[in-house]
XYZ file of C-alpha atoms in Angstrom:
305
model
C -12.062 10.377 19.107
C -15.056 13.053 17.955
C -13.303 13.309 14.399
C -13.056 9.153 14.568
C -17.012 9.301 15.144
C -17.569 11.897 12.261
C -15.510 9.783 9.944
C -17.652 6.557 10.665
C -20.974 8.492 10.414
C -20.079 10.220 7.367
C -19.100 6.550 5.757
C -22.188 5.476 7.155
C -24.699 7.913 6.150
C -23.126 8.754 2.619
C -25.393 8.381 -0.197
C -23.587 10.999 -2.972
C -19.985 11.183 -3.829
C -19.246 14.569 -5.910
C -16.559 15.350 -7.629
C -15.770 18.363 -8.810
C -13.142 18.391 -12.063
C -11.530 21.529 -12.624
C -10.950 21.879 -16.611
C -6.676 22.103 -16.493
C -7.333 24.394 -19.907
C -9.656 27.073 -18.789
C -8.885 26.955 -15.179
C -12.963 26.506 -14.497
C -15.210 24.158 -12.314
C -17.246 22.480 -14.127
C -20.742 21.051 -12.549
C -20.384 18.482 -10.108
C -20.483 14.797 -11.224
C -23.173 12.953 -8.682
C -22.207 9.386 -8.210
C -25.442 7.522 -7.500
C -25.180 4.733 -5.361
C -25.502 1.570 -5.763
C -27.657 0.769 -2.847
C -28.345 2.243 0.272
C -25.652 2.005 2.646
C -26.450 0.397 6.098
C -26.294 2.561 9.031
C -25.506 1.000 12.561
C -28.771 1.078 14.986
C -28.791 3.784 18.134
C -28.585 1.225 20.404
C -25.105 -0.142 19.462
C -23.283 3.109 21.465
C -19.169 1.675 21.188
C -17.203 2.851 17.930
C -15.955 -0.949 17.639
C -19.669 -2.344 18.042
C -21.018 0.389 15.329
C -17.775 -0.625 13.026
C -18.623 -4.418 13.394
C -22.269 -4.037 12.669
C -21.595 -2.261 9.593
C -18.767 -4.925 8.575
C -21.393 -7.486 8.753
C -24.316 -5.870 6.655
C -22.737 -3.232 4.195
C -23.443 -5.335 1.156
C -26.829 -6.456 2.306
C -28.365 -3.783 -0.410
C -26.005 -5.115 -3.396
C -27.226 -7.503 -5.558
C -24.822 -9.786 -6.376
C -26.888 -11.696 -8.445
C -26.555 -9.442 -11.795
C -24.226 -10.775 -14.446
C -23.524 -7.480 -16.345
C -21.074 -4.788 -14.615
C -21.853 -2.106 -12.213
C -20.834 1.440 -12.497
C -17.384 1.263 -11.687
C -17.034 4.760 -9.847
C -20.064 4.235 -7.412
C -18.438 0.810 -6.576
C -15.189 2.886 -5.606
C -17.235 4.825 -3.799
C -18.937 2.290 -1.754
C -15.380 0.099 -1.230
C -14.119 3.390 0.371
C -17.367 3.633 2.748
C -17.132 0.139 3.433
C -13.517 0.058 4.620
C -13.436 2.981 6.703
C -14.940 1.177 9.945
C -12.557 -1.978 8.907
C -9.719 0.125 11.271
C -12.132 0.136 14.181
C -13.739 -3.018 13.895
C -12.583 -6.384 15.637
C -10.215 -8.163 13.041
C -11.734 -11.222 13.098
C -14.992 -9.553 12.081
C -13.510 -7.708 9.406
C -12.162 -11.006 8.312
C -14.800 -12.557 7.729
C -16.783 -10.086 6.461
C -13.750 -9.836 3.233
C -14.416 -13.656 3.072
C -18.122 -13.009 3.174
C -17.679 -10.701 0.065
C -15.476 -12.673 -2.108
C -17.152 -15.793 -1.844
C -20.324 -13.770 -3.102
C -18.369 -12.803 -6.237
C -15.744 -15.287 -6.918
C -17.904 -16.964 -9.737
C -18.272 -14.222 -11.443
C -15.131 -13.016 -13.341
C -16.574 -9.139 -14.026
C -17.439 -8.173 -10.365
C -14.534 -10.110 -9.406
C -12.168 -8.105 -11.493
C -14.403 -4.592 -10.592
C -13.946 -5.345 -6.709
C -10.166 -5.713 -7.181
C -10.037 -2.550 -8.549
C -12.251 -0.773 -5.582
C -10.172 -2.752 -3.498
C -6.808 -1.119 -5.012
C -8.039 2.562 -5.200
C -9.419 2.367 -1.107
C -6.455 0.086 0.068
C -3.226 0.136 -2.234
C -3.612 3.232 -4.603
C -1.907 6.908 -3.730
C -5.622 8.120 -2.827
C -6.473 5.128 -0.363
C -7.503 6.154 3.167
C -5.181 3.818 4.386
C -2.973 0.719 2.768
C -3.990 -2.653 4.006
C -1.925 -5.575 1.960
C -3.166 -8.395 3.354
C -7.194 -7.260 2.618
C -6.348 -6.717 -0.407
C -4.383 -9.517 -1.554
C -7.320 -11.556 -0.849
C -9.118 -9.671 -3.596
C -5.918 -10.387 -6.085
C -6.563 -14.104 -5.100
C -9.784 -14.052 -5.785
C -9.161 -12.535 -9.634
C -6.302 -14.931 -10.122
C -8.039 -18.163 -9.066
C -11.306 -17.055 -10.869
C -11.547 -19.374 -13.835
C -13.657 -16.867 -16.117
C -10.835 -14.061 -16.396
C -8.414 -14.760 -19.006
C -4.759 -15.165 -18.220
C -3.861 -12.010 -19.726
C -6.115 -9.856 -17.569
C -4.238 -11.920 -14.584
C -0.807 -10.870 -15.211
C -0.869 -7.658 -13.348
C -2.760 -9.254 -10.563
C -0.231 -11.747 -10.436
C 3.093 -9.605 -10.397
C 0.976 -7.370 -7.624
C 0.627 -10.221 -6.075
C 3.936 -11.303 -5.816
C 5.475 -8.017 -4.936
C 2.997 -7.690 -1.800
C 3.369 -10.740 -0.827
C 7.151 -10.636 -1.077
C 7.236 -7.850 1.471
C 4.578 -8.161 3.598
C 5.596 -6.837 7.281
C 7.281 -9.743 8.993
C 8.324 -11.484 5.963
C 11.823 -12.358 4.542
C 12.052 -10.359 1.604
C 13.878 -11.585 -1.647
C 17.915 -11.169 -1.703
C 18.593 -8.979 -4.850
C 21.916 -7.966 -6.889
C 23.010 -4.172 -7.086
C 25.419 -2.442 -8.989
C 27.853 -0.370 -7.187
C 29.277 2.851 -8.365
C 33.228 1.443 -9.174
C 31.012 -1.362 -11.485
C 30.852 -4.035 -9.250
C 27.814 -6.383 -8.253
C 27.022 -6.196 -4.909
C 24.156 -8.719 -3.398
C 21.609 -7.710 -0.771
C 20.889 -10.267 1.896
C 20.209 -10.369 5.751
C 23.589 -10.109 7.222
C 22.168 -9.734 11.466
C 22.147 -6.009 11.235
C 19.377 -3.670 10.940
C 18.988 -2.107 7.824
C 17.405 0.891 6.329
C 16.483 0.868 3.225
C 16.072 3.899 0.313
C 14.451 2.592 -2.532
C 14.583 5.882 -4.848
C 16.933 7.997 -7.439
C 18.828 11.119 -7.102
C 16.940 13.270 -9.365
C 14.117 13.010 -7.108
C 13.239 15.598 -4.758
C 11.566 13.663 -2.075
C 14.341 11.115 -2.178
C 17.211 13.659 -2.150
C 15.396 14.988 1.340
C 15.054 11.333 2.563
C 19.121 10.760 2.063
C 19.588 14.543 3.555
C 17.375 13.212 6.742
C 19.418 10.041 6.838
C 22.557 11.497 6.691
C 22.480 14.459 9.077
C 20.518 12.579 11.507
C 23.468 12.011 14.476
C 22.307 9.227 16.571
C 21.866 7.309 13.309
C 25.376 8.419 12.223
C 26.429 7.001 15.215
C 24.956 3.693 14.988
C 26.121 3.104 11.431
C 29.968 4.379 12.404
C 29.382 1.399 15.056
C 28.355 -1.411 12.840
C 24.861 -1.288 14.548
C 23.152 -0.181 11.302
C 23.228 -0.544 8.137
C 22.114 2.184 5.490
C 21.181 1.152 1.725
C 20.848 3.371 -1.060
C 19.303 1.450 -4.327
C 18.581 4.100 -7.226
C 15.872 2.169 -9.018
C 15.760 4.265 -12.286
C 19.481 4.373 -13.148
C 20.047 6.383 -16.594
C 23.488 7.163 -17.660
C 26.160 8.956 -15.537
C 24.454 7.927 -12.520
C 27.597 7.001 -11.061
C 28.228 10.243 -10.935
C 25.232 11.382 -8.653
C 26.016 8.949 -6.114
C 29.722 9.154 -5.744
C 29.712 11.394 -3.163
C 26.893 9.490 -1.028
C 28.301 8.691 2.608
C 31.120 6.385 2.451
C 29.944 4.074 5.211
C 26.479 3.497 3.264
C 26.034 0.608 0.742
C 25.013 2.417 -1.991
C 24.038 0.962 -6.231
C 21.544 0.720 -8.822
C 19.362 -1.891 -9.831
C 16.584 -1.716 -12.306
C 14.956 -4.711 -11.605
C 14.505 -4.889 -7.987
C 10.909 -3.051 -8.624
C 9.648 -6.279 -10.388
C 10.141 -7.940 -6.714
C 9.840 -5.174 -4.107
C 6.779 -3.578 -3.210
C 7.847 0.365 -4.461
C 4.313 2.281 -4.373
C 6.240 4.780 -2.369
C 8.668 7.733 -3.927
C 11.101 7.011 -2.259
C 10.262 3.340 -1.032
C 11.823 3.734 2.749
C 12.249 -0.216 4.432
C 13.267 -1.309 7.615
C 14.922 -4.548 7.844
C 15.289 -6.194 11.506
C 18.260 -7.819 12.447
C 17.160 -11.105 11.026
C 16.024 -9.678 7.644
C 12.192 -9.906 7.867
C 10.768 -6.545 7.155
C 9.962 -4.074 10.153
C 8.562 -1.295 8.525
C 7.722 -0.294 4.661
C 7.131 2.713 2.740
C 7.153 4.687 5.660
C 8.440 8.430 6.093
C 12.256 8.630 6.940
C 11.651 10.070 10.095
C 9.722 6.811 11.236
C 12.275 4.486 9.484
C 14.876 6.025 11.602
C 13.394 5.802 15.131
C 12.352 2.341 14.193
C 16.058 1.438 13.099
C 17.355 3.592 16.375
C 15.133 2.277 19.234
C 15.795 -1.346 17.645
C 19.512 -1.000 17.819
C 19.608 0.437 21.463
């Protein structure tokens, strides 16, 4: 709890973010780059004692100091910093308060195409990308929707956001993701579809070290292997970046797994992690996605008991 409070206190009081850049050629560290904040970040009053209460306050008042009337762009690095501070207390605020805060924010930028794109970039950095403090697809989608619906944003600028939105909405937790075809090692075509069995899918590449390690953990977990043998859990491995000779690399994968390749599944599934590991419940809904392999195994084993 102390660590959580420190994170929140830091989020509320941060006025400057310093980033030290090292030169890959010289090995020397340059002078810190100081990002001037767009506005003074709010601080929750001392009379609000609970972490949830302080978080709610920051959700409701964080953007009070932002000038939304400006027509031009703002410093993207400064906006990224502000947005990162903004989402920090989102994890401890009431969900309804956080949702209302995001809705209010989007309403203030929805008619400004420049800010709409900039906030989508900041949301991607904070809620979706590799440097995100935590992933929140539902909130990120709201900023994607805003860009897509903004009349002032050109169609070609919307294409990437439309694809991201499709991938995320296809694979939200609890959703029924699209079925897809893949090529087996023997060259035949298989079709992934829900079949009433809990399924772990590893989307990866046999040349990837992390993918190989995930495969090893799936293969050597005794309890999982027993459930696979009994037909209570399916394990699927899909090579998402097949090159020449990929079949040879997959030929020794466990015979009871469903193994193959697809170079198009990444167009419809959210595969931001490498490997991207999904767990589908017995009805075919996404129970978990982009989770560590040990987490996927625990979820599947517990559900199959």
